[in-house]
Amino acid sequence: MKKLSTSEAGRLGYVASKEAIKNFNRAKHLRSVEKYNKCPKVCPHCKTLIHYESRKNKFCSRSCSIYHTKRKRGFKKGVEVLCFNCGKKTKKNARKYCSSNCFHEYKWKLKKEQIYLNGRVTEIRQAKKYLKEVRGDSCQMCGNTTWLGKPILLMCDHINGNSQDWRL
């Protein structure tokens, strides 16, 4: 028999150990598949068996997951809900408002109450909108609503000169 060099012996040892590791992993995989198949997971919605490759999933498909979680949360078609803003009955899927306009009106009502109680706003748009609703579209000094045939624009000034002071 021929004497092997160190590199050849190392190469042969590498090939043999690589093959042994591959066989070990294959046997380990087969054991785990066999163990899983004894007691496989079942989809909670459609009661079908979940394959070994998908064993980490709770449901067999995305559609089962969506249907099951929606049903679980109480999303039911045709449920009558009262709108928070106007109180109108609507058939919506678990919404609080009948429309996006109602939602924005409700938010503005809450903001108006907050401005009334605190006497402060956080931005100029809110100040202008609030003043238009409360005091109307007229000059606060003279009471005119038009100037040279055009409507008067609302101008807001900081009386004390502090640009961070938004008191009304």
PDB file of C-alpha atoms in Angstrom:
ATOM      1  CA  MET A   1       0.000   0.000   0.000  1.00  0.00           C
ATOM      2  CA  LYS A   2       1.166   3.458  -0.868  1.00  0.00           C
ATOM      3  CA  LYS A   3       2.050   5.822   1.928  1.00  0.00           C
ATOM      4  CA  LEU A   4      -0.202   8.952   1.914  1.00  0.00           C
ATOM      5  CA  SER A   5       1.083  12.462   2.333  1.00  0.00           C
ATOM      6  CA  THR A   6      -0.376  14.644   5.068  1.00  0.00           C
ATOM      7  CA  SER A   7      -2.461  16.723   2.661  1.00  0.00           C
ATOM      8  CA  GLU A   8      -3.890  13.627   0.946  1.00  0.00           C
ATOM      9  CA  ALA A   9      -4.726  12.043   4.305  1.00  0.00           C
ATOM     10  CA  GLY A  10      -6.371  15.288   5.425  1.00  0.00           C
ATOM     11  CA  ARG A  11      -8.394  15.464   2.208  1.00  0.00           C
ATOM     12  CA  LEU A  12      -9.568  11.851   2.573  1.00  0.00           C
ATOM     13  CA  GLY A  13     -10.438  12.455   6.234  1.00  0.00           C
ATOM     14  CA  TYR A  14     -12.408  15.558   5.246  1.00  0.00           C
ATOM     15  CA  VAL A  15     -14.386  13.663   2.591  1.00  0.00           C
ATOM     16  CA  ALA A  16     -15.128  10.800   5.008  1.00  0.00           C
ATOM     17  CA  SER A  17     -16.210  13.105   7.839  1.00  0.00           C
ATOM     18  CA  LYS A  18     -18.322  15.188   5.434  1.00  0.00           C
ATOM     19  CA  GLU A  19     -20.126  12.024   4.290  1.00  0.00           C
ATOM     20  CA  ALA A  20     -20.596  10.871   7.911  1.00  0.00           C
ATOM     21  CA  ILE A  21     -22.067  14.249   8.912  1.00  0.00           C
ATOM     22  CA  LYS A  22     -24.403  14.181   5.894  1.00  0.00           C
ATOM     23  CA  ASN A  23     -25.632  10.681   6.822  1.00  0.00           C
ATOM     24  CA  PHE A  24     -26.103  11.696  10.467  1.00  0.00           C
ATOM     25  CA  ASN A  25     -28.110  14.802   9.510  1.00  0.00           C
ATOM     26  CA  ARG A  26     -30.247  12.806   7.059  1.00  0.00           C
ATOM     27  CA  ALA A  27     -31.046  10.234   9.776  1.00  0.00           C
ATOM     28  CA  LYS A  28     -31.792  13.000  12.292  1.00  0.00           C
ATOM     29  CA  HIS A  29     -34.157  14.673   9.805  1.00  0.00           C
ATOM     30  CA  LEU A  30     -35.977  11.399   9.148  1.00  0.00           C
ATOM     31  CA  ARG A  31     -36.366  10.816  12.903  1.00  0.00           C
ATOM     32  CA  SER A  32     -37.827  14.292  13.416  1.00  0.00           C
ATOM     33  CA  VAL A  33     -40.250  13.841  10.465  1.00  0.00           C
ATOM     34  CA  GLU A  34     -41.341  10.496  11.895  1.00  0.00           C
ATOM     35  CA  LYS A  35     -41.811  12.022  15.350  1.00  0.00           C
ATOM     36  CA  TYR A  36     -43.865  14.920  13.893  1.00  0.00           C
ATOM     37  CA  ASN A  37     -46.042  12.574  11.817  1.00  0.00           C
ATOM     38  CA  LYS A  38     -47.036  10.685  14.980  1.00  0.00           C
ATOM     39  CA  CYS A  39     -48.679  13.837  16.341  1.00  0.00           C
ATOM     40  CA  PRO A  40     -49.001  16.495  13.589  1.00  0.00           C
ATOM     41  CA  LYS A  41     -50.442  19.983  14.049  1.00  0.00           C
ATOM     42  CA  VAL A  42     -53.999  20.636  12.898  1.00  0.00           C
ATOM     43  CA  CYS A  43     -55.296  23.890  11.388  1.00  0.00           C
ATOM     44  CA  PRO A  44     -57.718  25.436  13.933  1.00  0.00           C
ATOM     45  CA  HIS A  45     -60.018  26.701  11.167  1.00  0.00           C
ATOM     46  CA  CYS A  46     -60.393  23.915   8.577  1.00  0.00           C
ATOM     47  CA  LYS A  47     -59.081  21.004  10.702  1.00  0.00           C
ATOM     48  CA  THR A  48     -56.625  19.780   8.032  1.00  0.00           C
ATOM     49  CA  LEU A  49     -53.196  18.429   8.918  1.00  0.00           C
ATOM     50  CA  ILE A  50     -50.280  20.828   8.570  1.00  0.00           C
ATOM     51  CA  HIS A  51     -47.321  19.384   6.628  1.00  0.00           C
ATOM     52  CA  TYR A  52     -43.934  18.905   8.271  1.00  0.00           C
ATOM     53  CA  GLU A  53     -42.368  21.700   6.174  1.00  0.00           C
ATOM     54  CA  SER A  54     -44.978  24.149   7.544  1.00  0.00           C
ATOM     55  CA  ARG A  55     -44.926  22.811  11.119  1.00  0.00           C
ATOM     56  CA  LYS A  56     -44.054  26.212  12.623  1.00  0.00           C
ATOM     57  CA  ASN A  57     -47.225  27.771  11.179  1.00  0.00           C
ATOM     58  CA  LYS A  58     -50.412  27.835  13.194  1.00  0.00           C
ATOM     59  CA  PHE A  59     -52.691  27.653  10.124  1.00  0.00           C
ATOM     60  CA  CYS A  60     -52.481  25.656   6.890  1.00  0.00           C
ATOM     61  CA  SER A  61     -52.902  28.751   4.696  1.00  0.00           C
ATOM     62  CA  ARG A  62     -53.096  32.519   4.843  1.00  0.00           C
ATOM     63  CA  SER A  63     -56.813  32.508   4.056  1.00  0.00           C
ATOM     64  CA  CYS A  64     -57.533  30.229   7.046  1.00  0.00           C
ATOM     65  CA  SER A  65     -55.535  32.558   9.271  1.00  0.00           C
ATOM     66  CA  ILE A  66     -57.389  35.668   8.094  1.00  0.00           C
ATOM     67  CA  TYR A  67     -60.830  34.094   8.364  1.00  0.00           C
ATOM     68  CA  HIS A  68     -60.153  32.631  11.807  1.00  0.00           C
ATOM     69  CA  THR A  69     -58.698  35.820  13.327  1.00  0.00           C
ATOM     70  CA  LYS A  70     -61.437  38.030  11.875  1.00  0.00           C
ATOM     71  CA  ARG A  71     -64.116  35.727  13.268  1.00  0.00           C
ATOM     72  CA  LYS A  72     -62.319  35.614  16.599  1.00  0.00           C
ATOM     73  CA  ARG A  73     -62.130  39.418  16.851  1.00  0.00           C
ATOM     74  CA  GLY A  74     -65.825  39.820  16.091  1.00  0.00           C
ATOM     75  CA  PHE A  75     -65.719  41.284  12.586  1.00  0.00           C
ATOM     76  CA  LYS A  76     -69.192  40.457  11.369  1.00  0.00           C
ATOM     77  CA  LYS A  77     -70.899  41.793   8.299  1.00  0.00           C
ATOM     78  CA  GLY A  78     -74.076  43.742   8.826  1.00  0.00           C
ATOM     79  CA  VAL A  79     -73.572  44.722  12.463  1.00  0.00           C
ATOM     80  CA  GLU A  80     -75.290  48.014  13.234  1.00  0.00           C
ATOM     81  CA  VAL A  81     -73.024  50.541  14.904  1.00  0.00           C
ATOM     82  CA  LEU A  82     -73.844  54.039  16.160  1.00  0.00           C
ATOM     83  CA  CYS A  83     -71.550  56.782  14.871  1.00  0.00           C
ATOM     84  CA  PHE A  84     -69.670  58.591  17.679  1.00  0.00           C
ATOM     85  CA  ASN A  85     -70.226  61.970  16.027  1.00  0.00           C
ATOM     86  CA  CYS A  86     -73.745  62.056  14.587  1.00  0.00           C
ATOM     87  CA  GLY A  87     -75.303  58.965  16.222  1.00  0.00           C
ATOM     88  CA  LYS A  88     -76.471  57.615  12.858  1.00  0.00           C
ATOM     89  CA  LYS A  89     -76.863  53.832  12.589  1.00  0.00           C
ATOM     90  CA  THR A  90     -74.537  52.333  10.012  1.00  0.00           C
ATOM     91  CA  LYS A  91     -73.750  48.808   8.879  1.00  0.00           C
ATOM     92  CA  LYS A  92     -69.991  48.899   9.009  1.00  0.00           C
ATOM     93  CA  ASN A  93     -67.421  46.352  10.114  1.00  0.00           C
ATOM     94  CA  ALA A  94     -66.587  47.499  13.658  1.00  0.00           C
ATOM     95  CA  ARG A  95     -66.071  51.185  12.817  1.00  0.00           C
ATOM     96  CA  LYS A  96     -66.748  54.018  15.205  1.00  0.00           C
ATOM     97  CA  TYR A  97     -67.800  56.631  12.622  1.00  0.00           C
ATOM     98  CA  CYS A  98     -70.108  56.483   9.622  1.00  0.00           C
ATOM     99  CA  SER A  99     -67.634  58.310   7.342  1.00  0.00           C
ATOM    100  CA  SER A 100     -64.247  59.982   7.322  1.00  0.00           C
ATOM    101  CA  ASN A 101     -65.980  63.388   7.367  1.00  0.00           C
ATOM    102  CA  CYS A 102     -67.756  62.420  10.598  1.00  0.00           C
ATOM    103  CA  PHE A 103     -64.429  61.318  12.060  1.00  0.00           C
ATOM    104  CA  HIS A 104     -62.797  64.679  11.235  1.00  0.00           C
ATOM    105  CA  GLU A 105     -65.804  66.622  12.556  1.00  0.00           C
ATOM    106  CA  TYR A 106     -65.600  64.696  15.837  1.00  0.00           C
ATOM    107  CA  LYS A 107     -61.864  65.345  16.126  1.00  0.00           C
ATOM    108  CA  TRP A 108     -62.484  69.070  15.527  1.00  0.00           C
ATOM    109  CA  LYS A 109     -65.236  69.142  18.201  1.00  0.00           C
ATOM    110  CA  LEU A 110     -62.803  67.668  20.731  1.00  0.00           C
ATOM    111  CA  LYS A 111     -60.086  70.126  19.676  1.00  0.00           C
ATOM    112  CA  LYS A 112     -62.529  73.061  19.986  1.00  0.00           C
ATOM    113  CA  GLU A 113     -63.433  72.016  23.531  1.00  0.00           C
ATOM    114  CA  GLN A 114     -59.748  71.764  24.380  1.00  0.00           C
ATOM    115  CA  ILE A 115     -59.066  75.244  22.941  1.00  0.00           C
ATOM    116  CA  TYR A 116     -62.043  76.677  24.847  1.00  0.00           C
ATOM    117  CA  LEU A 117     -60.858  75.179  28.152  1.00  0.00           C
ATOM    118  CA  ASN A 118     -57.129  75.935  27.768  1.00  0.00           C
ATOM    119  CA  GLY A 119     -57.327  79.126  25.720  1.00  0.00           C
ATOM    120  CA  ARG A 120     -54.355  77.926  23.639  1.00  0.00           C
ATOM    121  CA  VAL A 121     -53.777  76.398  20.203  1.00  0.00           C
ATOM    122  CA  THR A 122     -50.747  74.619  18.796  1.00  0.00           C
ATOM    123  CA  GLU A 123     -50.743  76.016  15.246  1.00  0.00           C
ATOM    124  CA  ILE A 124     -52.033  78.984  13.247  1.00  0.00           C
ATOM    125  CA  ARG A 125     -54.527  76.941  11.169  1.00  0.00           C
ATOM    126  CA  GLN A 126     -56.347  75.841  14.320  1.00  0.00           C
ATOM    127  CA  ALA A 127     -56.412  79.406  15.622  1.00  0.00           C
ATOM    128  CA  LYS A 128     -57.890  80.762  12.370  1.00  0.00           C
ATOM    129  CA  LYS A 129     -60.489  77.991  12.106  1.00  0.00           C
ATOM    130  CA  TYR A 130     -61.522  78.415  15.746  1.00  0.00           C
ATOM    131  CA  LEU A 131     -61.767  82.213  15.496  1.00  0.00           C
ATOM    132  CA  LYS A 132     -63.815  81.983  12.259  1.00  0.00           C
ATOM    133  CA  GLU A 133     -66.322  79.652  13.919  1.00  0.00           C
ATOM    134  CA  VAL A 134     -66.539  81.590  17.184  1.00  0.00           C
ATOM    135  CA  ARG A 135     -66.316  85.213  16.018  1.00  0.00           C
ATOM    136  CA  GLY A 136     -67.243  84.989  12.336  1.00  0.00           C
ATOM    137  CA  ASP A 137     -65.586  86.378   9.184  1.00  0.00           C
ATOM    138  CA  SER A 138     -65.426  90.020  10.198  1.00  0.00           C
ATOM    139  CA  CYS A 139     -62.824  92.501  11.360  1.00  0.00           C
ATOM    140  CA  GLN A 140     -62.637  92.559  15.165  1.00  0.00           C
ATOM    141  CA  MET A 141     -61.854  96.300  15.193  1.00  0.00           C
ATOM    142  CA  CYS A 142     -64.501  97.764  12.851  1.00  0.00           C
ATOM    143  CA  GLY A 143     -66.842  94.841  12.105  1.00  0.00           C
ATOM    144  CA  ASN A 144     -66.482  95.004   8.279  1.00  0.00           C
ATOM    145  CA  THR A 145     -66.847  91.760   6.347  1.00  0.00           C
ATOM    146  CA  THR A 146     -65.600  93.111   2.985  1.00  0.00           C
ATOM    147  CA  TRP A 147     -62.931  95.578   1.891  1.00  0.00           C
ATOM    148  CA  LEU A 148     -63.009  97.035  -1.635  1.00  0.00           C
ATOM    149  CA  GLY A 149     -65.556  94.393  -2.690  1.00  0.00           C
ATOM    150  CA  LYS A 150     -63.456  91.444  -1.515  1.00  0.00           C
ATOM    151  CA  PRO A 151     -63.888  89.370   1.664  1.00  0.00           C
ATOM    152  CA  ILE A 152     -61.587  90.287   4.547  1.00  0.00           C
ATOM    153  CA  LEU A 153     -58.806  87.795   5.234  1.00  0.00           C
ATOM    154  CA  LEU A 154     -58.259  86.699   8.803  1.00  0.00           C
ATOM    155  CA  MET A 155     -54.902  87.874  10.157  1.00  0.00           C
ATOM    156  CA  CYS A 156     -53.611  86.607  13.513  1.00  0.00           C
ATOM    157  CA  ASP A 157     -50.960  88.551  15.432  1.00  0.00           C
ATOM    158  CA  HIS A 158     -49.112  87.823  18.653  1.00  0.00           C
ATOM    159  CA  ILE A 159     -50.113  90.762  20.837  1.00  0.00           C
ATOM    160  CA  ASN A 160     -47.159  90.361  23.206  1.00  0.00           C
ATOM    161  CA  GLY A 161     -44.617  89.750  20.396  1.00  0.00           C
ATOM    162  CA  ASN A 162     -43.733  86.217  21.535  1.00  0.00           C
ATOM    163  CA  SER A 163     -43.960  83.880  18.519  1.00  0.00           C
ATOM    164  CA  GLN A 164     -44.301  80.832  20.801  1.00  0.00           C
ATOM    165  CA  ASP A 165     -47.347  82.251  22.642  1.00  0.00           C
ATOM    166  CA  TRP A 166     -50.569  80.911  21.064  1.00  0.00           C
ATOM    167  CA  ARG A 167     -53.103  82.193  23.581  1.00  0.00           C
ATOM    168  CA  LEU A 168     -56.421  83.375  22.133  1.00  0.00           C
TER     169      LEU A 168
END
